[in-house]
């Protein structure tokens, strides 16, 4: 189980990223567009830098949906390897069976 404060911080970051996503995308388009005048490009870069740091999606961390564990995350299931194994053994994951040979 991850610390409650880390789970809360990640949840807060996700809200901030969602809130600023459209604005970030528009500024990035302006910066990348080769037809944009230099002055406008610099202004867009400064506006992008003024956004909160947590508005960047690279600051998000994939965490287990159940207990917030940050390591051993499996994207397909949205769970950590530990929770995935437990859920698979209990038969809670459709289509997942324990292999034996």
PDB file of N, CA, C and O in Angstrom, residues 42-88:
ATOM      1  N   UNK A  42       7.942  33.307 -29.011  1.00  0.00           N
ATOM      2  CA  UNK A  42       8.583  33.572 -27.715  1.00  0.00           C
ATOM      3  C   UNK A  42       7.524  33.833 -26.651  1.00  0.00           C
ATOM      4  O   UNK A  42       7.630  33.360 -25.514  1.00  0.00           O
ATOM      5  N   UNK A  43       6.493  34.565 -27.024  1.00  0.00           N
ATOM      6  CA  UNK A  43       5.402  34.844 -26.085  1.00  0.00           C
ATOM      7  C   UNK A  43       4.699  33.548 -25.671  1.00  0.00           C
ATOM      8  O   UNK A  43       4.367  33.361 -24.492  1.00  0.00           O
ATOM      9  N   UNK A  44       4.511  32.631 -26.623  1.00  0.00           N
ATOM     10  CA  UNK A  44       3.877  31.343 -26.313  1.00  0.00           C
ATOM     11  C   UNK A  44       4.776  30.503 -25.412  1.00  0.00           C
ATOM     12  O   UNK A  44       4.293  29.823 -24.503  1.00  0.00           O
ATOM     13  N   UNK A  45       6.094  30.555 -25.639  1.00  0.00           N
ATOM     14  CA  UNK A  45       7.025  29.814 -24.791  1.00  0.00           C
ATOM     15  C   UNK A  45       6.969  30.330 -23.352  1.00  0.00           C
ATOM     16  O   UNK A  45       6.975  29.550 -22.401  1.00  0.00           O
ATOM     17  N   UNK A  46       6.915  31.631 -23.199  1.00  0.00           N
ATOM     18  CA  UNK A  46       6.838  32.208 -21.851  1.00  0.00           C
ATOM     19  C   UNK A  46       5.524  31.847 -21.180  1.00  0.00           C
ATOM     20  O   UNK A  46       5.487  31.581 -19.974  1.00  0.00           O
ATOM     21  N   UNK A  47       4.435  31.847 -21.939  1.00  0.00           N
ATOM     22  CA  UNK A  47       3.131  31.464 -21.376  1.00  0.00           C
ATOM     23  C   UNK A  47       3.148  29.997 -20.943  1.00  0.00           C
ATOM     24  O   UNK A  47       2.590  29.642 -19.900  1.00  0.00           O
ATOM     25  N   UNK A  48       3.812  29.160 -21.730  1.00  0.00           N
ATOM     26  CA  UNK A  48       3.932  27.740 -21.381  1.00  0.00           C
ATOM     27  C   UNK A  48       4.755  27.574 -20.107  1.00  0.00           C
ATOM     28  O   UNK A  48       4.428  26.750 -19.245  1.00  0.00           O
ATOM     29  N   UNK A  49       5.793  28.365 -19.956  1.00  0.00           N
ATOM     30  CA  UNK A  49       6.631  28.296 -18.755  1.00  0.00           C
ATOM     31  C   UNK A  49       5.909  28.817 -17.518  1.00  0.00           C
ATOM     32  O   UNK A  49       6.225  28.412 -16.397  1.00  0.00           O
ATOM     33  N   UNK A  50       4.932  29.701 -17.706  1.00  0.00           N
ATOM     34  CA  UNK A  50       4.183  30.245 -16.565  1.00  0.00           C
ATOM     35  C   UNK A  50       3.138  29.273 -16.031  1.00  0.00           C
ATOM     36  O   UNK A  50       2.647  29.446 -14.910  1.00  0.00           O
ATOM     37  N   UNK A  51       2.792  28.268 -16.819  1.00  0.00           N
ATOM     38  CA  UNK A  51       1.837  27.267 -16.332  1.00  0.00           C
ATOM     39  C   UNK A  51       2.452  26.508 -15.155  1.00  0.00           C
ATOM     40  O   UNK A  51       3.674  26.425 -15.024  1.00  0.00           O
ATOM     41  N   UNK A  52       1.623  25.936 -14.289  1.00  0.00           N
ATOM     42  CA  UNK A  52       2.160  25.170 -13.162  1.00  0.00           C
ATOM     43  C   UNK A  52       2.989  23.976 -13.647  1.00  0.00           C
ATOM     44  O   UNK A  52       2.702  23.399 -14.690  1.00  0.00           O
ATOM     45  N   UNK A  53       4.002  23.627 -12.892  1.00  0.00           N
ATOM     46  CA  UNK A  53       4.834  22.479 -13.257  1.00  0.00           C
ATOM     47  C   UNK A  53       4.016  21.205 -13.324  1.00  0.00           C
ATOM     48  O   UNK A  53       4.251  20.348 -14.171  1.00  0.00           O
ATOM     49  N   UNK A  54       3.072  21.063 -12.425  1.00  0.00           N
ATOM     50  CA  UNK A  54       2.264  19.849 -12.384  1.00  0.00           C
ATOM     51  C   UNK A  54       1.272  19.757 -13.541  1.00  0.00           C
ATOM     52  O   UNK A  54       0.544  18.776 -13.658  1.00  0.00           O
ATOM     53  N   UNK A  55       1.222  20.772 -14.412  1.00  0.00           N
ATOM     54  CA  UNK A  55       0.348  20.719 -15.579  1.00  0.00           C
ATOM     55  C   UNK A  55       0.951  19.867 -16.692  1.00  0.00           C
ATOM     56  O   UNK A  55       0.274  19.533 -17.654  1.00  0.00           O
ATOM     57  N   UNK A  56       2.204  19.485 -16.545  1.00  0.00           N
ATOM     58  CA  UNK A  56       2.866  18.652 -17.543  1.00  0.00           C
ATOM     59  C   UNK A  56       2.515  17.182 -17.315  1.00  0.00           C
ATOM     60  O   UNK A  56       2.673  16.666 -16.207  1.00  0.00           O
ATOM     61  N   UNK A  57       2.064  16.475 -18.365  1.00  0.00           N
ATOM     62  CA  UNK A  57       1.694  15.071 -18.180  1.00  0.00           C
ATOM     63  C   UNK A  57       2.877  14.162 -17.842  1.00  0.00           C
ATOM     64  O   UNK A  57       2.676  13.054 -17.351  1.00  0.00           O
ATOM     65  N   UNK A  58       4.097  14.613 -18.062  1.00  0.00           N
ATOM     66  CA  UNK A  58       5.243  13.772 -17.733  1.00  0.00           C
ATOM     67  C   UNK A  58       5.443  13.648 -16.228  1.00  0.00           C
ATOM     68  O   UNK A  58       6.192  12.775 -15.777  1.00  0.00           O
ATOM     69  N   UNK A  59       4.781  14.473 -15.460  1.00  0.00           N
ATOM     70  CA  UNK A  59       4.907  14.400 -14.004  1.00  0.00           C
ATOM     71  C   UNK A  59       3.936  13.398 -13.376  1.00  0.00           C
ATOM     72  O   UNK A  59       3.949  13.192 -12.165  1.00  0.00           O
ATOM     73  N   UNK A  60       3.109  12.762 -14.201  1.00  0.00           N
ATOM     74  CA  UNK A  60       2.185  11.747 -13.696  1.00  0.00           C
ATOM     75  C   UNK A  60       2.911  10.417 -13.539  1.00  0.00           C
ATOM     76  O   UNK A  60       3.863  10.121 -14.246  1.00  0.00           O
ATOM     77  N   UNK A  61       2.430   9.618 -12.626  1.00  0.00           N
ATOM     78  CA  UNK A  61       3.025   8.312 -12.358  1.00  0.00           C
ATOM     79  C   UNK A  61       1.925   7.263 -12.445  1.00  0.00           C
ATOM     80  O   UNK A  61       0.854   7.427 -11.844  1.00  0.00           O
ATOM     81  N   UNK A  62       2.161   6.201 -13.196  1.00  0.00           N
ATOM     82  CA  UNK A  62       1.182   5.109 -13.248  1.00  0.00           C
ATOM     83  C   UNK A  62       1.166   4.400 -11.904  1.00  0.00           C
ATOM     84  O   UNK A  62       2.208   4.005 -11.388  1.00  0.00           O
ATOM     85  N   UNK A  63      -0.028   4.254 -11.335  1.00  0.00           N
ATOM     86  CA  UNK A  63      -0.173   3.615 -10.034  1.00  0.00           C
ATOM     87  C   UNK A  63      -1.265   2.562 -10.083  1.00  0.00           C
ATOM     88  O   UNK A  63      -2.204   2.660 -10.858  1.00  0.00           O
ATOM     89  N   UNK A  64      -1.125   1.572  -9.218  1.00  0.00           N
ATOM     90  CA  UNK A  64      -2.119   0.514  -9.076  1.00  0.00           C
ATOM     91  C   UNK A  64      -3.464   1.146  -8.723  1.00  0.00           C
ATOM     92  O   UNK A  64      -3.552   2.032  -7.877  1.00  0.00           O
ATOM     93  N   UNK A  65      -4.522   0.689  -9.380  1.00  0.00           N
ATOM     94  CA  UNK A  65      -5.851   1.249  -9.156  1.00  0.00           C
ATOM     95  C   UNK A  65      -6.391   0.920  -7.770  1.00  0.00           C
ATOM     96  O   UNK A  65      -7.222   1.651  -7.229  1.00  0.00           O
ATOM     97  N   UNK A  66      -5.923  -0.164  -7.164  1.00  0.00           N
ATOM     98  CA  UNK A  66      -6.466  -0.586  -5.876  1.00  0.00           C
ATOM     99  C   UNK A  66      -5.718   0.042  -4.709  1.00  0.00           C
ATOM    100  O   UNK A  66      -6.308   0.673  -3.841  1.00  0.00           O
ATOM    101  N   UNK A  67      -4.403  -0.127  -4.671  1.00  0.00           N
ATOM    102  CA  UNK A  67      -3.672   0.361  -3.498  1.00  0.00           C
ATOM    103  C   UNK A  67      -2.639   1.446  -3.801  1.00  0.00           C
ATOM    104  O   UNK A  67      -1.973   1.924  -2.891  1.00  0.00           O
ATOM    105  N   UNK A  68      -2.489   1.852  -5.057  1.00  0.00           N
ATOM    106  CA  UNK A  68      -1.602   2.959  -5.373  1.00  0.00           C
ATOM    107  C   UNK A  68      -0.130   2.608  -5.504  1.00  0.00           C
ATOM    108  O   UNK A  68       0.712   3.492  -5.569  1.00  0.00           O
ATOM    109  N   UNK A  69       0.195   1.318  -5.562  1.00  0.00           N
ATOM    110  CA  UNK A  69       1.594   0.910  -5.677  1.00  0.00           C
ATOM    111  C   UNK A  69       2.185   1.437  -6.996  1.00  0.00           C
ATOM    112  O   UNK A  69       1.620   1.223  -8.062  1.00  0.00           O
ATOM    113  N   UNK A  70       3.340   2.130  -6.939  1.00  0.00           N
ATOM    114  CA  UNK A  70       3.894   2.738  -8.147  1.00  0.00           C
ATOM    115  C   UNK A  70       4.795   1.829  -8.969  1.00  0.00           C
ATOM    116  O   UNK A  70       5.069   2.106 -10.124  1.00  0.00           O
ATOM    117  N   UNK A  71       5.273   0.739  -8.382  1.00  0.00           N
ATOM    118  CA  UNK A  71       6.217  -0.132  -9.096  1.00  0.00           C
ATOM    119  C   UNK A  71       5.515  -1.378  -9.596  1.00  0.00           C
ATOM    120  O   UNK A  71       4.541  -1.841  -9.018  1.00  0.00           O
ATOM    121  N   UNK A  72       6.033  -1.965 -10.666  1.00  0.00           N
ATOM    122  CA  UNK A  72       5.478  -3.202 -11.198  1.00  0.00           C
ATOM    123  C   UNK A  72       4.093  -3.024 -11.779  1.00  0.00           C
ATOM    124  O   UNK A  72       3.256  -3.915 -11.698  1.00  0.00           O
ATOM    125  N   UNK A  73       3.845  -1.878 -12.401  1.00  0.00           N
ATOM    126  CA  UNK A  73       2.523  -1.552 -12.939  1.00  0.00           C
ATOM    127  C   UNK A  73       2.326  -2.226 -14.291  1.00  0.00           C
ATOM    128  O   UNK A  73       3.193  -2.163 -15.160  1.00  0.00           O
ATOM    129  N   UNK A  74       1.190  -2.900 -14.479  1.00  0.00           N
ATOM    130  CA  UNK A  74       0.841  -3.532 -15.746  1.00  0.00           C
ATOM    131  C   UNK A  74      -0.235  -2.694 -16.419  1.00  0.00           C
ATOM    132  O   UNK A  74      -1.363  -2.600 -15.919  1.00  0.00           O
ATOM    133  N   UNK A  75       0.087  -2.072 -17.544  1.00  0.00           N
ATOM    134  CA  UNK A  75      -0.845  -1.164 -18.222  1.00  0.00           C
ATOM    135  C   UNK A  75      -2.146  -1.846 -18.629  1.00  0.00           C
ATOM    136  O   UNK A  75      -3.222  -1.269 -18.520  1.00  0.00           O
ATOM    137  N   UNK A  76      -2.048  -3.056 -19.139  1.00  0.00           N
ATOM    138  CA  UNK A  76      -3.230  -3.746 -19.652  1.00  0.00           C
ATOM    139  C   UNK A  76      -4.291  -3.941 -18.572  1.00  0.00           C
ATOM    140  O   UNK A  76      -5.494  -3.887 -18.843  1.00  0.00           O
ATOM    141  N   UNK A  77      -3.858  -4.164 -17.341  1.00  0.00           N
ATOM    142  CA  UNK A  77      -4.804  -4.426 -16.255  1.00  0.00           C
ATOM    143  C   UNK A  77      -5.014  -3.211 -15.362  1.00  0.00           C
ATOM    144  O   UNK A  77      -6.013  -3.134 -14.653  1.00  0.00           O
ATOM    145  N   UNK A  78      -4.076  -2.270 -15.362  1.00  0.00           N
ATOM    146  CA  UNK A  78      -4.173  -1.119 -14.470  1.00  0.00           C
ATOM    147  C   UNK A  78      -3.839  -1.485 -13.031  1.00  0.00           C
ATOM    148  O   UNK A  78      -4.209  -0.771 -12.099  1.00  0.00           O
ATOM    149  N   UNK A  79      -3.156  -2.616 -12.857  1.00  0.00           N
ATOM    150  CA  UNK A  79      -2.812  -3.120 -11.528  1.00  0.00           C
ATOM    151  C   UNK A  79      -1.310  -3.340 -11.432  1.00  0.00           C
ATOM    152  O   UNK A  79      -0.623  -3.469 -12.443  1.00  0.00           O
ATOM    153  N   UNK A  80      -0.830  -3.446 -10.199  1.00  0.00           N
ATOM    154  CA  UNK A  80       0.565  -3.828 -10.004  1.00  0.00           C
ATOM    155  C   UNK A  80       0.673  -5.338 -10.178  1.00  0.00           C
ATOM    156  O   UNK A  80      -0.325  -6.062 -10.149  1.00  0.00           O
ATOM    157  N   UNK A  81       1.886  -5.816 -10.323  1.00  0.00           N
ATOM    158  CA  UNK A  81       2.104  -7.254 -10.530  1.00  0.00           C
ATOM    159  C   UNK A  81       1.582  -8.068  -9.355  1.00  0.00           C
ATOM    160  O   UNK A  81       1.045  -9.165  -9.536  1.00  0.00           O
ATOM    161  N   UNK A  82       1.677  -7.520  -8.135  1.00  0.00           N
ATOM    162  CA  UNK A  82       1.231  -8.237  -6.941  1.00  0.00           C
ATOM    163  C   UNK A  82      -0.295  -8.386  -6.951  1.00  0.00           C
ATOM    164  O   UNK A  82      -0.828  -9.492  -6.753  1.00  0.00           O
ATOM    165  N   UNK A  83      -0.999  -7.286  -7.181  1.00  0.00           N
ATOM    166  CA  UNK A  83      -2.468  -7.324  -7.216  1.00  0.00           C
ATOM    167  C   UNK A  83      -2.974  -8.130  -8.403  1.00  0.00           C
ATOM    168  O   UNK A  83      -3.995  -8.811  -8.315  1.00  0.00           O
ATOM    169  N   UNK A  84      -2.264  -8.033  -9.532  1.00  0.00           N
ATOM    170  CA  UNK A  84      -2.661  -8.785 -10.713  1.00  0.00           C
ATOM    171  C   UNK A  84      -2.626 -10.279 -10.427  1.00  0.00           C
ATOM    172  O   UNK A  84      -3.556 -11.016 -10.755  1.00  0.00           O
ATOM    173  N   UNK A  85      -1.559 -10.725  -9.791  1.00  0.00           N
ATOM    174  CA  UNK A  85      -1.405 -12.149  -9.481  1.00  0.00           C
ATOM    175  C   UNK A  85      -2.504 -12.623  -8.531  1.00  0.00           C
ATOM    176  O   UNK A  85      -3.117 -13.679  -8.731  1.00  0.00           O
ATOM    177  N   UNK A  86      -2.764 -11.836  -7.480  1.00  0.00           N
ATOM    178  CA  UNK A  86      -3.818 -12.199  -6.530  1.00  0.00           C
ATOM    179  C   UNK A  86      -5.186 -12.263  -7.211  1.00  0.00           C
ATOM    180  O   UNK A  86      -5.961 -13.200  -6.990  1.00  0.00           O
ATOM    181  N   UNK A  87      -5.491 -11.253  -8.032  1.00  0.00           N
ATOM    182  CA  UNK A  87      -6.796 -11.221  -8.698  1.00  0.00           C
ATOM    183  C   UNK A  87      -6.924 -12.366  -9.696  1.00  0.00           C
ATOM    184  O   UNK A  87      -8.001 -12.952  -9.840  1.00  0.00           O
ATOM    185  N   UNK A  88      -5.830 -12.706 -10.365  1.00  0.00           N
ATOM    186  CA  UNK A  88      -5.874 -13.811 -11.327  1.00  0.00           C
ATOM    187  C   UNK A  88      -6.104 -15.141 -10.615  1.00  0.00           C
ATOM    188  O   UNK A  88      -6.875 -15.982 -11.090  1.00  0.00           O
TER     189      UNK A  88
END
